[in-house]
Amino acid sequence: MNSLSEAHYRFWQNKRTAQINKNSGMKAFIVGHYGKKEKLQLTEIAEPLIKETDILVQVHSAAVNLLDSKIKNAEFKMILPYKTPFILGHDVAGIVIKVGSKVRKFKVGDEVYARPADFRIGTFAEFISMNENDVAIKPKNISMEEAASIPLVGLTAWQALVEKANLKTGQKVFIQAGSGGVGVFAIQLAKHLGATVATTTSASNIDLVKRLGADIVIDYRKEDFESILKDYDVVLNSQDTKTLEKSLKILKTGGKLVSISGPPDPEFAEKIGAPWFVKLIVRLLSYRIRRKAKRLGVYYSFLFMRAEGAQLNQITKLIESGAIKPVMDKVFPFEQTNEAMSYVETGRAKGKVVVKVR
Ligand SMILES: NC(=O)c1ccc[n+]([C@@H]2O[C@H](COP(=O)([O-])OP(=O)(O)OC[C@H]3O[C@@H](n4cnc5c(N)ncnc54)[C@H](OP(=O)(O)O)[C@@H]3O)[C@@H](O)[C@H]2O)c1
């Protein structure tokens, strides 16, 4: 987090806290206290304010991500120090109902979708204000529920495979957990880019990942991917440390290991403007994997995805052309947002879980 975004966050947080205490306006699910056992509280709060470059969106659907649980459980407090109470939720599809005086990209009535920026989150609510640069026009050929399922996982896959790995036609990529929220999007994106895709899943999801285009499917409960795959150009790692270390061995020299499940690397700490002690912790946490990667002549990098309306516009085109289709597991009513989070926390979701707000 850089100091500007932190100052910005404090400003909004103070306003929000005052609003939450006012008890009027819209319904929202808030984190009242950090903790694994804590549930989100359904609360009445004032509608969000907008600044001149913001739009106000009436939320129709919001997707649930493991990041929501991790933030509530305080696992991300060091890098995302949200001050309670705050509204949770990182994915939205809805309709623009108000625009700031300097907004150029959107008008009232536009159907949009987004992953709001860190410190501007809060999609488990009836309304959310976002900077226009974080938002894109919703693909016309999908529903609000399907649209809400896309931004966070779509941008993650894009930033990992296109931005970081520069995945090209003819290359080989191993995408772990192909049936998960990130996996279902990443497989389709990698196929669109012309890569050969290997993935892991369990027996009941093999047909799903094959339908999405996976060329090599490994049942992780029966087989070890490291004894089957070799000379890969890219690995998208989303699992534990053991899987991360095994992934190094299937890469060819010069190959790239991009991890979205940690450990964070020094480049990431630098990018978010972390204080010196966080930089030091991050350096230590990733020392082992960076050293191993160096010895093998491959590259390790950590990705924490960011909001980016321009990339979401590219994703809109891929969805409208039919190259990428949303994969939905369940849609929960808004009142059951806690149940939707518990379902995602089981780790068994097949594609995305969405909350229908209206
Ligand atoms: N850094 C970032 O920017 C970022 C962004 C998005 C996500 N993430 C992280 O990436 C991870 C994955 O996210 P997600 O949303 O895709 O999760 P998810 O949707 O909850 O993943 C569930 C899927 O994972 C599969 N799975 C579980 N254990 C597996 C294993 N050992 N090997 C292969 N597949 C396995 C399950 O298939 P079976 O039921 O068949 O086992 C299930 O379909 C999470 O830790 C999340 O927090 C990070």
Coordinates of C-alpha atoms in Angstrom, one line a residue, residues 8 12 16 19 26 47-51 53-59 87 92 98 116-117 119-123 125-132 134-135:
H8 CA -7.4 7.9 0.8
W12 CA -13.2 6.9 3.4
R16 CA -17.8 4.9 6.5
Q19 CA -22.1 6.2 8.4
M26 CA -28.6 0.6 2.5
E47 CA -25.3 5.0 0.9
P48 CA -21.6 5.6 -0.1
L49 CA -20.5 9.0 -1.2
I50 CA -18.8 9.6 -4.5
K51 CA -15.8 11.8 -5.4
T53 CA -13.9 10.5 -10.6
D54 CA -16.2 7.9 -8.9
I55 CA -19.3 6.2 -10.0
L56 CA -22.1 4.9 -7.7
V57 CA -23.3 1.4 -8.7
Q58 CA -26.5 -0.3 -7.6
V59 CA -25.2 -3.8 -6.9
I87 CA -18.0 -3.8 4.3
V92 CA -19.6 -6.7 -8.4
K98 CA -24.7 8.4 -10.3
P116 CA -13.0 -2.5 -6.8
A117 CA -9.5 -1.4 -5.7
F119 CA -9.3 -0.1 0.4
R120 CA -12.4 0.7 -1.8
I121 CA -13.9 -2.9 -1.5
G122 CA -17.4 -3.5 -0.2
T123 CA -19.6 -5.3 -2.8
A125 CA -24.0 -4.2 -0.1
E126 CA -26.8 -2.6 -2.1
F127 CA -24.6 0.2 -3.4
I128 CA -20.8 0.8 -3.9
S129 CA -18.8 3.7 -5.1
M130 CA -15.7 3.0 -7.2
N131 CA -13.2 4.9 -9.2
E132 CA -14.2 4.8 -12.9
D134 CA -11.5 0.2 -11.9
V135 CA -14.7 -0.5 -13.8

